[in-house]
CSV table of C-alpha atoms in Angstrom, one decimal:
chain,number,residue,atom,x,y,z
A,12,UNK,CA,0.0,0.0,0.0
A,13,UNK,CA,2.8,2.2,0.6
A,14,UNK,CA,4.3,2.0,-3.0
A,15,UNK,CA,1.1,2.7,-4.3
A,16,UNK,CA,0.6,6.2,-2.6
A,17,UNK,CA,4.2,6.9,-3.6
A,18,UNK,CA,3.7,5.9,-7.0
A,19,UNK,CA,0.7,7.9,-7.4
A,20,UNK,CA,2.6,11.2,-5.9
A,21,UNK,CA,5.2,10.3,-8.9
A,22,UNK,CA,1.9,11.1,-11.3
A,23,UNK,CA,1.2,14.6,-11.0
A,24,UNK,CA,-1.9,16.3,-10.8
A,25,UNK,CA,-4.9,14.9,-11.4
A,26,UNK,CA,-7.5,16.0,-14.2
A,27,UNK,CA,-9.8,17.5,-11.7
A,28,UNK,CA,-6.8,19.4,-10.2
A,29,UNK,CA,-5.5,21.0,-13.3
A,30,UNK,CA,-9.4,22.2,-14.6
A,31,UNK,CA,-9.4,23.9,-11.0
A,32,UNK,CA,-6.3,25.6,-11.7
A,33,UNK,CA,-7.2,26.1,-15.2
A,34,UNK,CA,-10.7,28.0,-14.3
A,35,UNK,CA,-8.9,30.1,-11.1
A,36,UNK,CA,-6.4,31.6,-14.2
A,37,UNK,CA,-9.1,32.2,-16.7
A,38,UNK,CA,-11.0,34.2,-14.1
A,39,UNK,CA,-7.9,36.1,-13.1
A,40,UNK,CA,-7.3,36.5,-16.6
A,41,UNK,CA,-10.4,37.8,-17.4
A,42,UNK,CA,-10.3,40.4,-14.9
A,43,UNK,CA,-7.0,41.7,-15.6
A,44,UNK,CA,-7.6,42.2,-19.3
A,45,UNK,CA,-10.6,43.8,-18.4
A,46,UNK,CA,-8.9,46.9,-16.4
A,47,UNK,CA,-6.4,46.6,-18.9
A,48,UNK,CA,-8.0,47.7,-21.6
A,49,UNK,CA,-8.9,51.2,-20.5
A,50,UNK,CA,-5.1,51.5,-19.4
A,51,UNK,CA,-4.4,50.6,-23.1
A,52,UNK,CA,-6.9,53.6,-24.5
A,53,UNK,CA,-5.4,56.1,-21.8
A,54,UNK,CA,-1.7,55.4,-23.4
A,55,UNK,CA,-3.1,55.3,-26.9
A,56,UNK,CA,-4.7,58.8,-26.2
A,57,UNK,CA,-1.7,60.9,-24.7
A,58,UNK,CA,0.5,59.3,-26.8
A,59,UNK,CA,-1.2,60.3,-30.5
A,60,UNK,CA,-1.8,63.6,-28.7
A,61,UNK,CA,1.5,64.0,-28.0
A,62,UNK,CA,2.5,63.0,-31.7
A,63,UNK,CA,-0.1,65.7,-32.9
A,64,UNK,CA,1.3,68.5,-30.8
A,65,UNK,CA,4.9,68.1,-32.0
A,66,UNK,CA,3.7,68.0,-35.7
A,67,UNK,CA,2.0,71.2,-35.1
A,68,UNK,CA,5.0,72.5,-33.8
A,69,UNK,CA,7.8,71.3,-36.4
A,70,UNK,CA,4.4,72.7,-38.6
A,71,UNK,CA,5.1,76.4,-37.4
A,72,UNK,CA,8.7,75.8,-36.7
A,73,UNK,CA,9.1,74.9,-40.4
A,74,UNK,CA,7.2,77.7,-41.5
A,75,UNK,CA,9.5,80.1,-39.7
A,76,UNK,CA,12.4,78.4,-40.1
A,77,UNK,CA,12.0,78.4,-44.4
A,78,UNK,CA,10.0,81.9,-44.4
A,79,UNK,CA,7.0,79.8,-46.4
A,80,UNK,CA,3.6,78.7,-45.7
A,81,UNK,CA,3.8,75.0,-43.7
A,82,UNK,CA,0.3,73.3,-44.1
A,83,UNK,CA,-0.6,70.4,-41.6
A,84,UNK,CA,-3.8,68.2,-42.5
A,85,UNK,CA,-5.1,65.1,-43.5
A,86,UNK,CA,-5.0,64.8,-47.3
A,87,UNK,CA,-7.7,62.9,-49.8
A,88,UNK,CA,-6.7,63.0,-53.5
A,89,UNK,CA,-4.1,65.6,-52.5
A,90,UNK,CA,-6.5,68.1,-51.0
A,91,UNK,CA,-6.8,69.0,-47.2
A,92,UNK,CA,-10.0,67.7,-45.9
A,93,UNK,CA,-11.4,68.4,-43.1
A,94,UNK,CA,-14.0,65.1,-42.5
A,95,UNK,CA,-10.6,62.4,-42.4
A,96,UNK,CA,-8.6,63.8,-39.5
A,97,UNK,CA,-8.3,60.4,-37.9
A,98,UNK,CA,-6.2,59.4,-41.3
A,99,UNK,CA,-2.6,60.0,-42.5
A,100,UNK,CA,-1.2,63.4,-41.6
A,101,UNK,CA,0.4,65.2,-43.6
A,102,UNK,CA,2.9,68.1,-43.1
A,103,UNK,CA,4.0,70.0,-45.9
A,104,UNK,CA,5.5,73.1,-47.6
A,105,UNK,CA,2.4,74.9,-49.3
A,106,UNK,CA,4.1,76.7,-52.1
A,107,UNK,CA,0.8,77.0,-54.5
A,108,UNK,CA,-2.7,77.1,-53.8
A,109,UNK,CA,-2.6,76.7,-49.7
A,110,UNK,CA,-4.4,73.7,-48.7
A,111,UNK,CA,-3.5,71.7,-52.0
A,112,UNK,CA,-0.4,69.5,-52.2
A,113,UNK,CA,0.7,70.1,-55.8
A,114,UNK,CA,4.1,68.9,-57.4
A,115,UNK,CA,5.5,72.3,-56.6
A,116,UNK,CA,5.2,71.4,-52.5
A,117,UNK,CA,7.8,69.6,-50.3
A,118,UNK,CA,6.2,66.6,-47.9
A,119,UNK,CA,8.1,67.2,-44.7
A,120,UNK,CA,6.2,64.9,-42.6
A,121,UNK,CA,3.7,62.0,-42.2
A,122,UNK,CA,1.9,60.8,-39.4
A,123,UNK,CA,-0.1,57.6,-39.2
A,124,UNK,CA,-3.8,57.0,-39.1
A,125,UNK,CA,-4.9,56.6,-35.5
A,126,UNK,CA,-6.4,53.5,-34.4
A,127,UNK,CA,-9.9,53.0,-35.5
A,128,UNK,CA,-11.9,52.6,-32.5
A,129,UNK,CA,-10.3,56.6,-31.8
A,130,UNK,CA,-11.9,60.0,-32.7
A,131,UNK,CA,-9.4,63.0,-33.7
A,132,UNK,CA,-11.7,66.1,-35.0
A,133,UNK,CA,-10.6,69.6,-36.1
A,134,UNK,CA,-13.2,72.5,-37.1
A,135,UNK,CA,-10.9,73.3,-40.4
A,136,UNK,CA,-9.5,71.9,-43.4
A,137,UNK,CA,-6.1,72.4,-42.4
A,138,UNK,CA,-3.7,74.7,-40.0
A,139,UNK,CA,-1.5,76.2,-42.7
A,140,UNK,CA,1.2,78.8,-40.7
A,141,UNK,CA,2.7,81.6,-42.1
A,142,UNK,CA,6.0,82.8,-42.6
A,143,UNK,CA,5.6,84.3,-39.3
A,144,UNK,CA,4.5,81.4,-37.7
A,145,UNK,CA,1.2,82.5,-37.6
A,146,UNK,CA,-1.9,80.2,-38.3
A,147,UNK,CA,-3.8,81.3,-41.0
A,148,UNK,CA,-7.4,81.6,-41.3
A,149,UNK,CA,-10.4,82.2,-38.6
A,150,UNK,CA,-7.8,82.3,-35.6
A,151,UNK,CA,-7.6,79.3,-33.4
A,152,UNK,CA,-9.1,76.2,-33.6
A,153,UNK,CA,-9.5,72.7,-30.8
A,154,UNK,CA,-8.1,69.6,-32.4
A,155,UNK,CA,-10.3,67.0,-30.0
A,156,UNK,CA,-9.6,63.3,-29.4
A,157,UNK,CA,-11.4,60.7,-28.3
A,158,UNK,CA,-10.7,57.4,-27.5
A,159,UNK,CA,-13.0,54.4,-27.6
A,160,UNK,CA,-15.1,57.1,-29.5
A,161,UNK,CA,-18.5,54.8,-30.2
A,162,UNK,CA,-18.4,53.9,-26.3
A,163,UNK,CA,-17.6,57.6,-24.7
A,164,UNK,CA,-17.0,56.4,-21.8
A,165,UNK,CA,-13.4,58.0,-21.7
A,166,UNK,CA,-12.5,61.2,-21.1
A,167,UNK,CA,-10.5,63.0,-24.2
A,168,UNK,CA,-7.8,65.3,-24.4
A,169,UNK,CA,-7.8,68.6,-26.9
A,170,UNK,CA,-5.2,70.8,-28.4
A,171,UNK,CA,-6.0,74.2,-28.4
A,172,UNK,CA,-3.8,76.0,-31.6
A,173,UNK,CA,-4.3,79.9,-30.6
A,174,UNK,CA,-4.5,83.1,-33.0
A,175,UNK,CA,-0.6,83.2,-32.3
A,176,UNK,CA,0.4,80.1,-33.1
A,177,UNK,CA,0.8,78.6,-29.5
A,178,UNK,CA,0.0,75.0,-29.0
A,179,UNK,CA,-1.9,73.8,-25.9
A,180,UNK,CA,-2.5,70.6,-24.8
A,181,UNK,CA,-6.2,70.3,-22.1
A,182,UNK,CA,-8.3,67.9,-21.1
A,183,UNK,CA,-11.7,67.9,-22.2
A,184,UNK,CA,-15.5,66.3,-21.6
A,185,UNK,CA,-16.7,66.7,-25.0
A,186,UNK,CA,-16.1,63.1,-25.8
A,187,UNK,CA,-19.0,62.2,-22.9
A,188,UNK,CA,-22.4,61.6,-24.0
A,189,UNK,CA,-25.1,62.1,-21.6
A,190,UNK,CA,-27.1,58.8,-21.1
């Protein structure tokens, strides 16, 4: 009898045993992944933010630096549009019609498409600085992002691009809905 409780010691665990196990990591698996995701939208958020903000300021850097027009937007069939900003950025040398990458224009810059379950919005076509690092146009404008955008259950963070040229970086509530 004693070889036999030794030998079944030798086995391992038994079936029941490793389902136990098993269900105790899927549960604590489960869990983790589930505060884990908001974690992964909060790091998403700052970072494209971030990423946004420095193109706007290599955008008015550039312009001042090369005493031309610097155009920042997203582009469809080479024309700024206002509806895609959540696509490709692009930041370029506007040397013709402003707001229009023609073969006369240097690209200076590309920025990815953010991911899709994300929001970025901007009132304007483009922000297009001037010489004197100036934006041109209506003044200032909010570029607001929104991550998890179809859930808003996440706060968002704007940039705020003054009459100046200043970039600002805030957070905001417009990417709450009221339920």
């Amino acid at each position: 009898m004693k070889a036999f409780t030794a030998l079944r010691s030798l086995n391992g665990a038994t079936l029941i045993e490793s389902l136990v196990v098993l269900s105790i990591l899927s549960l604590l698996l489960h869990f983790a992944l589930f505060e884990y995701k908001p974690f992964l939208a909060k790091s998403r958020l700052e970072s494209n933010m971030q990423t946004v903000k420095r193109a706007l300021q290599f955008t008015r850097l550039k312009a001042q630096t090369n005493d031309a027009y610097v155009t920042f937007c997203a582009l469809k069939h080479n024309r700024c549009n206002k509806a895609i900003w959540h696509k490709s950025l692009t930041v370029f040398v506007d040397k013709g019609e402003l707001g229009v990458f023609e073969s006369g224009d240097t690209k200076l810059m590309e920025i990815e498409a953010i991911s899709k379950f994300d929001m970025l919005t901007y009132p304007r076509h483009a922000v297009t600085f001037s010489p004197a690092g100036m934006p041109m146009g209506l003044g200032n404008g909010t570029f607001i992002y929104c991550p998890e955008h179809n859930k808003a259950s996440l706060k968002g963070l704007a940039i705020s691009v003054s009459p100046i040229g200043r970039v600002r970086l805030i957070d905001t509530d417009k990417c709450q809905t009221d339920n």
